[in-house]
Short mmCIF file of C-alpha atoms in Angstrom, two decimals:
data_model
loop_
_atom_site.label_atom_id
_atom_site.label_comp_id
_atom_site.label_asym_id
_atom_site.label_seq_id
_atom_site.Cartn_x
_atom_site.Cartn_y
_atom_site.Cartn_z
CA MET A 261 -9.93 27.67 10.39
CA THR A 262 -8.62 24.22 11.35
CA THR A 263 -11.04 22.21 9.21
CA GLU A 264 -10.35 20.75 5.78
CA LEU A 265 -12.82 18.70 3.76
CA LEU A 266 -11.85 15.17 2.84
CA ALA A 267 -11.14 14.89 -0.85
CA PRO A 268 -13.68 12.69 -2.71
CA LEU A 269 -11.37 9.68 -3.00
CA ASP A 270 -10.34 10.00 0.66
CA LEU A 271 -14.01 9.99 1.61
CA ALA A 272 -14.55 6.86 -0.48
CA PHE A 273 -11.70 5.06 1.31
CA TRP A 274 -13.10 6.15 4.68
CA HIS A 275 -16.52 4.67 3.96
CA LEU A 276 -15.24 1.52 2.21
CA GLU A 277 -13.73 0.25 5.45
CA SER A 278 -15.30 -2.58 7.45
CA ALA A 279 -14.16 -4.83 10.30
CA ASP A 280 -12.97 -7.49 7.82
CA HIS A 281 -11.59 -4.98 5.31
CA PRO A 282 -9.49 -2.36 7.09
CA MET A 283 -8.36 0.35 4.67
CA HIS A 284 -4.95 1.21 6.05
CA LEU A 285 -1.60 1.19 4.31
CA GLY A 286 1.31 -0.35 6.14
CA ALA A 287 5.08 -0.62 6.15
CA LEU A 288 7.40 -2.91 8.07
CA ALA A 289 10.81 -1.31 8.55
CA ILE A 290 13.75 -3.39 9.78
CA PHE A 291 16.65 -1.64 11.53
CA THR A 292 19.90 -2.82 13.07
CA ALA A 293 20.98 -1.31 16.38
CA ALA A 294 24.20 0.61 15.75
CA PRO A 295 27.06 0.49 18.28
CA GLY A 296 26.75 3.24 20.85
CA THR A 297 22.98 3.69 20.38
CA ALA A 298 20.07 2.62 22.57
CA GLY A 299 18.72 0.58 19.68
CA GLY A 300 15.04 -0.28 19.79
CA ALA A 301 14.69 0.57 23.48
CA GLY A 302 14.95 4.32 22.86
CA VAL A 303 12.96 4.40 19.63
CA PRO A 304 9.38 4.76 21.00
CA GLU A 305 10.14 8.10 22.68
CA LEU A 306 11.97 9.30 19.57
CA LEU A 307 9.10 8.27 17.29
CA ALA A 308 6.53 9.90 19.56
CA ALA A 309 8.38 13.23 19.57
CA ARG A 310 8.85 13.26 15.81
CA ALA A 311 5.32 12.10 14.97
CA ALA A 312 3.82 14.74 17.26
CA ALA A 313 5.70 17.39 15.26
CA ILE A 314 4.01 16.35 11.97
CA PRO A 315 0.79 18.42 11.72
CA ARG A 316 -1.00 15.87 9.53
CA LEU A 317 -0.71 13.22 12.24
CA ARG A 318 -2.69 15.39 14.67
CA MET A 319 -5.79 15.41 12.45
CA ARG A 320 -8.89 13.26 12.87
CA VAL A 321 -12.02 12.78 10.72
CA ARG A 322 -15.35 14.25 11.76
CA ASP A 323 -18.70 14.56 10.01
CA VAL A 324 -19.89 17.96 8.75
CA TRP A 325 -23.33 19.36 7.96
CA LEU A 326 -22.32 20.69 4.56
CA PRO A 327 -21.83 19.26 2.06
CA VAL A 328 -24.41 16.62 2.93
CA GLY A 329 -22.66 13.32 3.58
CA GLY A 330 -19.25 14.95 3.77
CA ALA A 331 -16.51 14.73 6.36
CA ALA A 332 -13.56 16.91 7.26
CA TRP A 333 -10.11 16.75 8.79
CA ALA A 334 -9.88 18.65 12.05
CA VAL A 335 -7.16 19.01 14.66
CA HIS A 336 -7.78 16.59 17.51
CA LYS A 337 -7.79 18.85 20.55
CA GLU A 338 -7.18 15.93 22.91
CA PHE A 339 -4.40 14.44 20.79
CA ASP A 340 -2.12 12.15 22.81
CA VAL A 341 0.72 10.66 20.82
CA ARG A 342 1.11 7.90 23.41
CA ARG A 343 -2.12 6.35 22.08
CA HIS A 344 -0.47 5.95 18.69
CA VAL A 345 3.14 4.92 19.40
CA ARG A 346 3.77 1.80 21.43
CA ARG A 347 6.63 -0.55 22.17
CA LEU A 348 5.91 -4.27 22.10
CA PRO A 349 8.78 -6.40 23.41
CA LEU A 350 9.00 -9.87 21.94
CA PRO A 351 9.76 -13.01 23.93
CA GLU A 352 13.02 -14.89 23.73
CA GLY A 353 13.55 -16.86 20.57
CA GLU A 354 13.77 -16.05 16.89
CA PHE A 355 13.13 -12.31 16.58
CA ALA A 356 12.08 -12.44 12.94
CA THR A 357 9.48 -15.14 13.50
CA GLU A 358 7.96 -13.41 16.52
CA ALA A 359 7.96 -10.02 14.78
CA ALA A 360 6.16 -11.59 11.83
CA ARG A 361 3.49 -13.18 13.97
CA LEU A 362 2.80 -9.95 15.82
CA ALA A 363 2.86 -7.84 12.65
CA GLY A 364 0.12 -10.04 11.21
CA GLU A 365 -2.06 -9.55 14.26
CA LEU A 366 -1.60 -5.79 14.16
CA MET A 367 -2.21 -5.37 10.43
CA GLU A 368 -5.61 -7.08 10.53
CA ARG A 369 -6.96 -4.71 13.18
CA PRO A 370 -8.80 -1.62 11.86
CA LEU A 371 -7.54 1.72 13.13
CA GLU A 372 -9.55 3.35 15.88
CA ARG A 373 -11.93 6.03 14.64
CA GLY A 374 -12.49 9.28 16.47
CA ILE A 375 -8.75 9.88 16.83
CA PRO A 376 -6.07 10.51 14.17
CA PRO A 377 -6.08 7.30 12.05
CA TRP A 378 -2.53 6.02 12.36
CA GLU A 379 -0.39 3.81 14.58
CA MET A 380 3.28 2.94 15.00
CA TYR A 381 4.63 -0.09 16.82
CA VAL A 382 8.24 -0.68 17.83
CA LEU A 383 8.95 -4.41 17.98
CA THR A 384 12.04 -5.20 20.04
CA ALA A 385 13.74 -8.38 21.22
CA GLU A 386 14.18 -8.93 24.93
CA ASP A 387 17.53 -10.11 26.27
CA GLY A 388 18.23 -13.48 24.81
CA GLY A 389 16.17 -12.78 21.68
CA GLY A 390 18.36 -13.31 18.65
CA GLY A 391 17.72 -13.92 15.02
CA GLY A 392 18.31 -11.96 11.89
CA THR A 393 16.46 -10.11 9.20
CA GLY A 394 17.09 -12.51 6.39
CA GLU A 395 20.81 -11.78 6.19
CA ALA A 396 23.70 -11.59 8.65
CA VAL A 397 24.08 -8.02 9.89
CA SER A 398 26.67 -6.93 12.43
CA GLY A 399 26.33 -4.18 15.00
CA GLY A 400 23.59 -5.42 17.32
CA ARG A 401 20.19 -7.00 17.50
CA PRO A 402 17.58 -5.91 14.98
CA PHE A 403 14.34 -4.15 15.80
CA ALA A 404 11.32 -3.40 13.65
CA VAL A 405 8.87 -0.53 13.27
CA LEU A 406 5.39 -1.25 11.93
CA VAL A 407 3.57 1.81 10.58
CA LYS A 408 -0.17 1.91 9.79
CA LEU A 409 -1.76 4.91 8.01
CA HIS A 410 -5.38 5.00 6.92
CA HIS A 411 -5.72 5.25 3.14
CA ALA A 412 -7.95 8.30 3.64
CA LEU A 413 -4.99 9.99 5.31
CA ALA A 414 -2.52 9.31 2.54
CA ASP A 415 -1.86 7.62 -0.77
CA GLY A 416 1.54 6.06 -1.37
CA ILE A 417 3.37 9.30 -2.19
CA ARG A 418 1.75 11.22 0.65
CA ALA A 419 2.46 8.35 3.05
CA VAL A 420 6.14 8.51 2.13
CA ALA A 421 6.13 12.29 2.66
CA ILE A 422 4.57 11.84 6.10
CA GLY A 423 6.69 8.88 7.09
CA ALA A 424 9.94 10.53 6.03
CA GLY A 425 9.52 12.97 8.91
CA ILE A 426 10.38 10.26 11.44
CA PHE A 427 13.81 9.51 9.95
CA ASP A 428 16.97 11.23 11.18
CA GLN A 429 17.78 12.87 7.87
CA ILE A 430 14.46 14.76 7.64
CA ALA A 431 13.88 15.36 11.35
CA ASP A 432 17.40 16.75 11.87
CA ALA A 433 17.00 19.17 8.97
CA ARG A 434 13.69 20.35 10.43
CA ALA A 435 15.21 20.83 13.87
CA ALA A 436 18.09 22.78 12.35
CA GLY A 437 15.65 25.22 10.79
CA GLY A 438 15.68 23.68 7.34
CA ARG A 439 12.91 23.93 4.83
CA ARG A 440 9.56 23.09 6.34
CA ALA A 441 6.58 21.76 4.48
CA ARG A 442 3.92 24.40 4.11
CA PRO A 443 0.56 23.43 5.57
CA VAL A 444 -2.17 22.81 3.03
CA PRO A 445 -4.75 25.61 3.25
CA PRO A 446 -8.14 24.28 4.37
CA ARG A 447 -10.93 24.32 1.87
CA SER A 448 -14.04 26.13 2.94
CA TRP A 449 -17.22 24.07 2.91
CA LEU A 450 -19.46 27.19 2.77
CA PRO A 451 -18.87 28.89 -0.63
CA GLY A 452 -19.60 32.58 -0.98
CA PRO A 453 -22.35 33.91 -3.27
CA TRP A 454 -19.81 34.91 -5.92
CA GLN A 455 -18.71 31.26 -6.18
CA VAL A 456 -22.14 29.69 -6.71
CA ALA A 457 -22.39 30.40 -10.46
CA GLY A 458 -18.90 29.06 -11.07
CA LEU A 459 -19.59 25.98 -9.00
CA ALA A 460 -22.80 25.26 -10.91
CA ARG A 461 -21.04 25.57 -14.26
CA GLY A 462 -18.21 23.36 -13.02
CA ARG A 463 -20.63 20.69 -11.81
CA ILE A 464 -22.30 20.54 -15.22
CA GLU A 465 -18.92 20.00 -16.86
CA GLU A 466 -17.99 17.40 -14.23
CA LEU A 467 -21.26 15.57 -14.83
CA GLY A 468 -20.36 15.15 -18.49
CA ARG A 469 -16.93 13.82 -17.58
CA ALA A 470 -18.44 11.48 -14.99
CA VAL A 471 -20.81 9.97 -17.56
CA GLY A 472 -17.92 9.22 -19.91
CA ILE A 473 -15.72 7.79 -17.18
CA GLY A 474 -18.58 5.75 -15.74
CA ALA A 475 -19.30 4.24 -19.15
CA SER A 476 -15.63 3.25 -19.41
CA VAL A 477 -15.79 1.54 -16.01
CA VAL A 478 -18.94 -0.36 -17.00
CA ARG A 479 -17.30 -1.56 -20.22
CA ALA A 480 -14.33 -2.84 -18.21
CA SER A 481 -16.52 -4.80 -15.77
CA ARG A 482 -16.81 -8.55 -16.14
CA LEU A 483 -20.18 -10.26 -16.33
CA ASP A 484 -18.74 -13.21 -14.39
CA PRO A 485 -17.50 -11.75 -11.07
CA ARG A 486 -15.98 -14.97 -9.77
CA GLY A 487 -12.50 -14.22 -11.10
CA MET A 488 -9.65 -16.56 -10.14
CA PRO A 489 -10.60 -18.84 -7.22
CA ALA A 490 -7.06 -18.58 -5.83
CA LEU A 491 -7.23 -14.78 -5.71
CA THR A 492 -10.88 -14.03 -4.96
CA ALA A 493 -12.48 -15.44 -1.84
CA GLY A 494 -14.71 -14.51 1.03
CA SER A 495 -12.83 -12.77 3.81
CA SER A 496 -11.84 -14.54 7.03
CA GLY A 497 -10.78 -11.26 8.63
CA THR A 498 -7.20 -12.53 9.04
CA ARG A 499 -4.01 -11.31 7.39
CA ARG A 500 -0.89 -13.19 6.38
CA LEU A 501 2.20 -11.19 5.40
CA ALA A 502 5.27 -12.28 3.46
CA THR A 503 8.18 -10.45 1.84
CA ALA A 504 10.81 -10.87 -0.86
CA LEU A 505 13.97 -9.00 -1.82
CA LEU A 506 14.97 -8.53 -5.47
CA ASP A 507 18.21 -7.00 -6.70
CA LEU A 508 17.50 -3.80 -8.62
CA GLU A 509 20.51 -4.27 -10.89
CA ASP A 510 19.12 -7.63 -12.02
CA VAL A 511 15.82 -5.93 -12.83
CA GLN A 512 17.66 -3.27 -14.84
CA ARG A 513 19.72 -5.87 -16.70
CA ILE A 514 16.53 -7.60 -17.82
CA ARG A 515 15.03 -4.25 -18.80
CA ARG A 516 18.07 -3.34 -20.91
CA ALA A 517 18.00 -6.71 -22.64
CA ALA A 518 14.25 -6.97 -23.25
CA GLY A 519 13.18 -3.32 -23.49
CA GLY A 520 10.30 -1.64 -21.71
CA THR A 521 10.53 -0.34 -18.17
CA ALA A 522 11.66 -1.68 -14.81
CA ASN A 523 7.99 -1.72 -13.80
CA ASP A 524 7.22 -4.00 -16.77
CA VAL A 525 9.88 -6.41 -15.51
CA LEU A 526 8.43 -6.38 -11.99
CA LEU A 527 4.91 -6.97 -13.28
CA ALA A 528 6.19 -9.89 -15.35
CA THR A 529 7.95 -11.20 -12.24
CA VAL A 530 4.66 -11.09 -10.33
CA THR A 531 2.97 -12.88 -13.24
CA GLY A 532 5.55 -15.68 -13.32
CA ALA A 533 5.44 -16.04 -9.55
CA LEU A 534 1.65 -16.46 -9.69
CA ARG A 535 2.04 -19.12 -12.37
CA ARG A 536 4.59 -21.05 -10.28
CA TRP A 537 2.41 -20.74 -7.18
CA MET A 538 -0.71 -22.04 -8.93
CA LEU A 539 1.16 -24.97 -10.46
CA GLU A 540 2.61 -25.90 -7.06
CA ARG A 541 -0.90 -25.78 -5.65
CA GLY A 542 -2.12 -28.13 -8.38
CA GLU A 543 -4.62 -25.55 -9.64
CA PRO A 544 -5.49 -25.33 -13.35
CA LEU A 545 -4.12 -22.26 -15.08
CA PRO A 546 -6.94 -19.90 -16.12
CA VAL A 547 -7.75 -19.47 -19.77
CA ALA A 548 -8.63 -15.81 -19.21
CA ALA A 549 -5.75 -13.80 -17.81
CA PRO A 550 -6.33 -12.61 -14.25
CA ARG A 551 -6.60 -8.86 -13.98
CA ALA A 552 -4.25 -6.68 -12.01
CA LEU A 553 -5.13 -3.18 -10.90
CA VAL A 554 -1.94 -1.10 -11.15
CA PRO A 555 -2.40 2.26 -9.37
CA VAL A 556 -0.75 5.34 -10.83
CA SER A 557 -0.39 8.75 -9.27
CA ARG A 558 -2.11 11.73 -10.89
CA ARG A 559 0.25 14.15 -9.20
CA ARG A 560 2.44 16.07 -11.60
CA PRO A 561 6.21 15.57 -11.30
CA GLY A 562 7.73 18.15 -8.97
CA SER A 563 4.38 19.17 -7.51
CA PRO A 564 3.87 19.12 -3.71
CA PRO A 565 2.27 15.96 -2.31
CA GLY A 566 -0.88 17.79 -1.28
CA SER A 567 -3.32 16.55 1.31
CA GLY A 568 -5.68 14.28 -0.62
CA ASN A 569 -5.31 11.06 -2.59
CA ARG A 570 -4.59 11.70 -6.28
CA LEU A 571 -4.82 8.25 -7.81
CA SER A 572 -6.03 6.45 -10.86
CA ALA A 573 -4.96 3.04 -12.13
CA TYR A 574 -4.30 0.85 -15.13
CA LEU A 575 -5.98 -2.49 -15.74
CA LEU A 576 -3.60 -5.24 -16.91
CA GLY A 577 -4.18 -8.86 -17.82
CA LEU A 578 -1.45 -11.06 -16.32
CA PRO A 579 -0.61 -13.86 -18.82
CA VAL A 580 -0.09 -16.64 -16.26
CA ALA A 581 -1.06 -19.34 -18.79
CA GLU A 582 1.90 -18.42 -21.02
CA ALA A 583 4.76 -20.89 -20.46
CA ASP A 584 7.58 -18.79 -21.99
CA PRO A 585 8.87 -16.13 -19.53
CA ARG A 586 10.04 -13.93 -22.41
CA ALA A 587 6.58 -14.05 -23.98
CA ARG A 588 5.04 -13.18 -20.59
CA LEU A 589 7.28 -10.14 -20.32
CA ALA A 590 6.48 -9.08 -23.89
CA ALA A 591 2.74 -9.40 -23.22
CA VAL A 592 3.00 -7.34 -20.04
CA ARG A 593 4.96 -4.67 -21.90
CA ARG A 594 2.36 -4.49 -24.71
CA GLY A 595 -0.46 -4.22 -22.19
CA MET A 596 1.20 -1.42 -20.25
CA ASP A 597 2.06 0.43 -23.46
CA ARG A 598 -1.63 0.33 -24.44
CA ASN A 599 -2.63 1.59 -21.00
CA LYS A 600 -0.22 4.50 -21.17
CA SER A 601 -1.40 5.37 -24.66
CA ASP A 602 -5.05 5.45 -23.53
CA GLY A 603 -4.31 7.30 -20.29
CA PRO A 604 -5.38 6.60 -16.70
CA SER A 605 -8.98 7.84 -17.09
CA ARG A 606 -10.32 4.72 -18.80
CA GLY A 607 -11.14 1.21 -17.71
CA ALA A 608 -11.33 -0.13 -14.18
CA GLY A 609 -8.68 2.26 -12.95
CA ALA A 610 -11.00 5.14 -13.72
CA VAL A 611 -13.00 4.27 -10.61
CA ALA A 612 -10.60 6.52 -8.71
CA VAL A 613 -11.15 9.34 -11.21
CA LEU A 614 -14.90 8.79 -11.08
CA ALA A 615 -14.79 9.24 -7.30
CA ASP A 616 -13.73 12.85 -7.82
CA GLN A 617 -16.91 13.51 -9.79
CA LEU A 618 -19.40 12.15 -7.24
CA PRO A 619 -21.01 14.12 -4.39
CA PRO A 620 -20.10 13.17 -0.79
CA LEU A 621 -23.49 11.60 -0.10
CA ALA A 622 -22.93 9.15 -2.97
CA HIS A 623 -19.75 7.90 -1.30
CA ARG A 624 -21.48 7.45 2.04
CA LEU A 625 -24.48 5.58 0.62
CA GLY A 626 -22.73 3.73 -2.20
CA ALA A 627 -19.68 2.42 -0.32
CA PRO A 628 -21.08 -1.12 0.24
CA LEU A 629 -21.97 -1.49 -3.43
CA ALA A 630 -18.64 -0.06 -4.59
CA GLY A 631 -16.72 -2.38 -2.28
CA SER A 632 -18.52 -5.46 -3.55
CA ALA A 633 -17.89 -4.45 -7.18
CA ALA A 634 -14.10 -4.77 -6.87
CA ARG A 635 -14.09 -8.46 -7.88
CA MET A 636 -15.99 -7.56 -11.07
CA LEU A 637 -13.11 -5.32 -12.09
CA PHE A 638 -9.86 -6.97 -11.00
CA ASP A 639 -8.33 -9.97 -9.21
CA ILE A 640 -5.18 -8.57 -7.63
CA LEU A 641 -3.66 -5.22 -6.72
CA VAL A 642 -0.03 -4.61 -7.73
CA THR A 643 1.29 -1.22 -6.64
CA SER A 644 4.66 0.54 -6.53
CA VAL A 645 5.42 2.88 -3.64
CA PRO A 646 8.32 5.32 -4.21
CA LEU A 647 10.91 5.77 -1.45
CA PRO A 648 13.68 8.35 -0.97
CA ARG A 649 16.92 7.40 -2.69
CA SER A 650 19.10 8.52 0.20
CA THR A 651 20.19 6.22 3.02
CA LEU A 652 17.85 6.49 6.02
CA SER A 653 18.30 5.88 9.73
CA LEU A 654 16.31 6.14 12.95
CA GLY A 655 18.08 7.16 16.14
CA GLY A 656 21.40 6.46 14.44
CA CYS A 657 20.31 2.92 13.50
CA PRO A 658 20.45 2.22 9.76
CA LEU A 659 17.33 1.18 7.86
CA ARG A 660 18.04 -2.21 6.32
CA GLU A 661 14.72 -3.24 4.79
CA LEU A 662 11.35 -1.57 4.25
CA TYR A 663 8.37 -3.55 3.02
CA PRO A 664 5.22 -1.69 1.89
CA MET A 665 1.81 -3.24 2.50
CA ALA A 666 -1.43 -2.51 0.64
CA PRO A 667 -5.00 -3.09 1.87
CA LEU A 668 -7.20 -5.85 0.48
CA ALA A 669 -10.35 -4.87 -1.37
CA ARG A 670 -13.57 -6.74 -0.62
CA GLY A 671 -13.50 -10.11 -2.39
CA GLN A 672 -9.71 -9.96 -2.92
CA SER A 673 -7.26 -12.42 -1.37
CA LEU A 674 -3.92 -10.89 -2.34
CA ALA A 675 -2.21 -7.52 -2.77
CA VAL A 676 1.39 -6.92 -3.85
CA ALA A 677 3.34 -3.74 -3.05
CA LEU A 678 6.88 -2.93 -4.19
CA SER A 679 9.40 -0.29 -3.13
CA THR A 680 13.00 0.33 -4.15
CA TYR A 681 15.56 1.15 -1.47
CA GLY A 682 19.28 0.58 -1.12
CA GLY A 683 19.66 -1.01 -4.54
CA ARG A 684 16.97 -3.63 -3.92
CA VAL A 685 13.27 -3.99 -4.61
CA HIS A 686 11.39 -4.73 -1.39
CA VAL A 687 8.22 -6.73 -2.04
CA GLY A 688 5.42 -6.78 0.53
CA LEU A 689 2.71 -9.43 0.08
CA VAL A 690 -0.56 -9.14 2.00
CA ALA A 691 -3.11 -11.95 1.82
CA ASP A 692 -6.20 -13.26 3.53
CA GLY A 693 -4.84 -15.69 6.10
CA LYS A 694 -7.33 -18.46 5.33
CA ALA A 695 -7.56 -18.10 1.55
CA VAL A 696 -3.77 -17.98 1.06
CA PRO A 697 -2.11 -19.99 3.84
CA ASP A 698 0.93 -20.70 1.64
CA LEU A 699 1.95 -17.13 0.90
CA ASP A 700 5.61 -17.97 1.56
CA ARG A 701 5.55 -20.06 -1.63
CA LEU A 702 4.53 -17.03 -3.63
CA ALA A 703 7.33 -14.99 -2.02
CA ARG A 704 9.87 -17.62 -3.09
CA GLY A 705 8.33 -17.62 -6.54
CA MET A 706 9.23 -13.93 -6.94
CA THR A 707 12.96 -14.61 -6.59
CA ASP A 708 12.75 -17.78 -8.70
CA GLU A 709 10.97 -15.94 -11.51
CA LEU A 710 13.44 -13.06 -11.55
CA ARG A 711 16.26 -15.60 -11.75
CA GLU A 712 14.55 -17.26 -14.71
CA LEU A 713 13.94 -13.95 -16.49
CA LEU A 714 17.59 -13.06 -16.04
CA ARG A 715 18.65 -16.43 -17.43
CA VAL A 716 16.53 -16.25 -20.58
CA THR A 717 17.19 -12.58 -21.41
CA GLY A 718 20.97 -12.42 -20.97
CA PRO A 719 24.19 -14.43 -21.02
CA SER A 720 24.59 -14.40 -17.24
CA GLY A 721 22.31 -16.68 -15.29
CA ARG A 722 23.03 -15.50 -11.76
CA VAL A 723 20.48 -13.48 -9.83
CA ARG A 724 21.36 -11.65 -6.65
CA THR A 725 18.22 -11.76 -4.53
CA GLY A 726 19.80 -11.21 -1.12
CA GLY A 727 17.24 -13.03 1.05
CA SER A 728 14.17 -11.62 2.75
CA VAL A 729 12.33 -11.34 5.98
CA GLY A 730 9.13 -12.83 4.62
CA GLN A 731 10.62 -15.97 3.10
CA ALA A 732 11.96 -16.92 6.52
CA LEU A 733 8.92 -15.62 8.31
CA ALA A 734 5.76 -16.32 6.31
CA MET A 735 4.18 -13.59 8.42
CA LYS A 736 0.96 -15.02 9.74
CA SER A 737 -1.60 -13.90 12.25
CA PRO A 738 -3.64 -16.28 14.41
CA ARG A 739 -6.57 -17.78 12.57
CA LYS A 740 -10.00 -16.37 13.22
CA PRO A 741 -13.38 -17.99 12.58
CA ASP A 742 -14.40 -17.65 8.95
CA ARG A 743 -16.64 -14.64 8.31
CA SER A 744 -17.28 -14.91 4.59
CA ASP A 745 -18.87 -12.01 2.81
CA SER A 746 -22.28 -12.42 1.34
#
């Protein structure tokens, strides 16, 4: 059997998508052409061959009769990898600026349905195209690879597992007969008679859990859904992208001085950057702390990635009105400690857990309502995406920077994604192009805030931020007519 039912949360992501709210994850990878390699020119063929060898990337979504309202992954019999991997040469001029502009255009376009929901674009500079990636790198002109994966296809951990197959280190081991990932057995959507009694008993137990989780979500909802004006706005259908680079050692130095975790430091950095950004905009600081949804994986350490999304989330108030950076960090740490003590099955984050308890038809019919409810629960998404610790390359060209990108929920103007690679934290900022036209300011605020945290928590006041693509780019797509949500 080549059919596998979509997991409940995957089905929810599939139905939440609209033209103005594409539900794909993204990553912008920056490489430098190594001497003796073809550089970006030879990458499309290499990517196509490696992507075609990943079974998950040959699967598309199709509707099924049972369960009612459900959908399943099935091998696309007419799969053509050339529809998914394309090279887009950029005109002469600053490579980084042109790559940013094009990346914005590509990220705002929903993935085509009816075929496997993913795309890869190789962005290369034509002869005469120069420019850098935010820092001087020798060895040849840079090129970029933009990857888009539908959220129904993968969560952050699964996306990394899929994406790792395109890099030399993983692909070479596979070609040499190394350990291969075992395919996930498909789940039958026609249970046998001996399973019916067990399924009925399980559904009764799940109903009880769903009631408790649903009550927790309702308690976490705000009666006033307007949220922060700077972060919640009607969608224009455009996307602006920006990036920042933070030195991981600076993050760890702050953590050792102040306590808590590296993630606490990064959340406090986001908080301080938002404060700086709002003050620069001349906006009043909110009395009520804006809410961040902080996704957490429900996969057990050491367990295989699996095929479906396994997510929940924590809900965290970001104390942007607090003037003292040390007090902001302490407040973030207390909030995250409370979340961890309660567990990821309470509050707004439990929406993901609740999705597992609902029948497929509920996801199909309730997607519009669920999408509109996001602003009642949180103002901004802040997510961490784990990356391999080893050095990666593509066609012999070293990976220099890799910026993750998260989708925007309906009514949300900003999402922040962070990944650690090569001793640095790569920050990818995705915003509505009309609501947040000054996203580059927020990217600069990330490095400024980390510098300030380092100054106030330790004797040394120097922060090594290393530059970024996004601060030089302010990745922006062409403006579209406003199509505000009702």
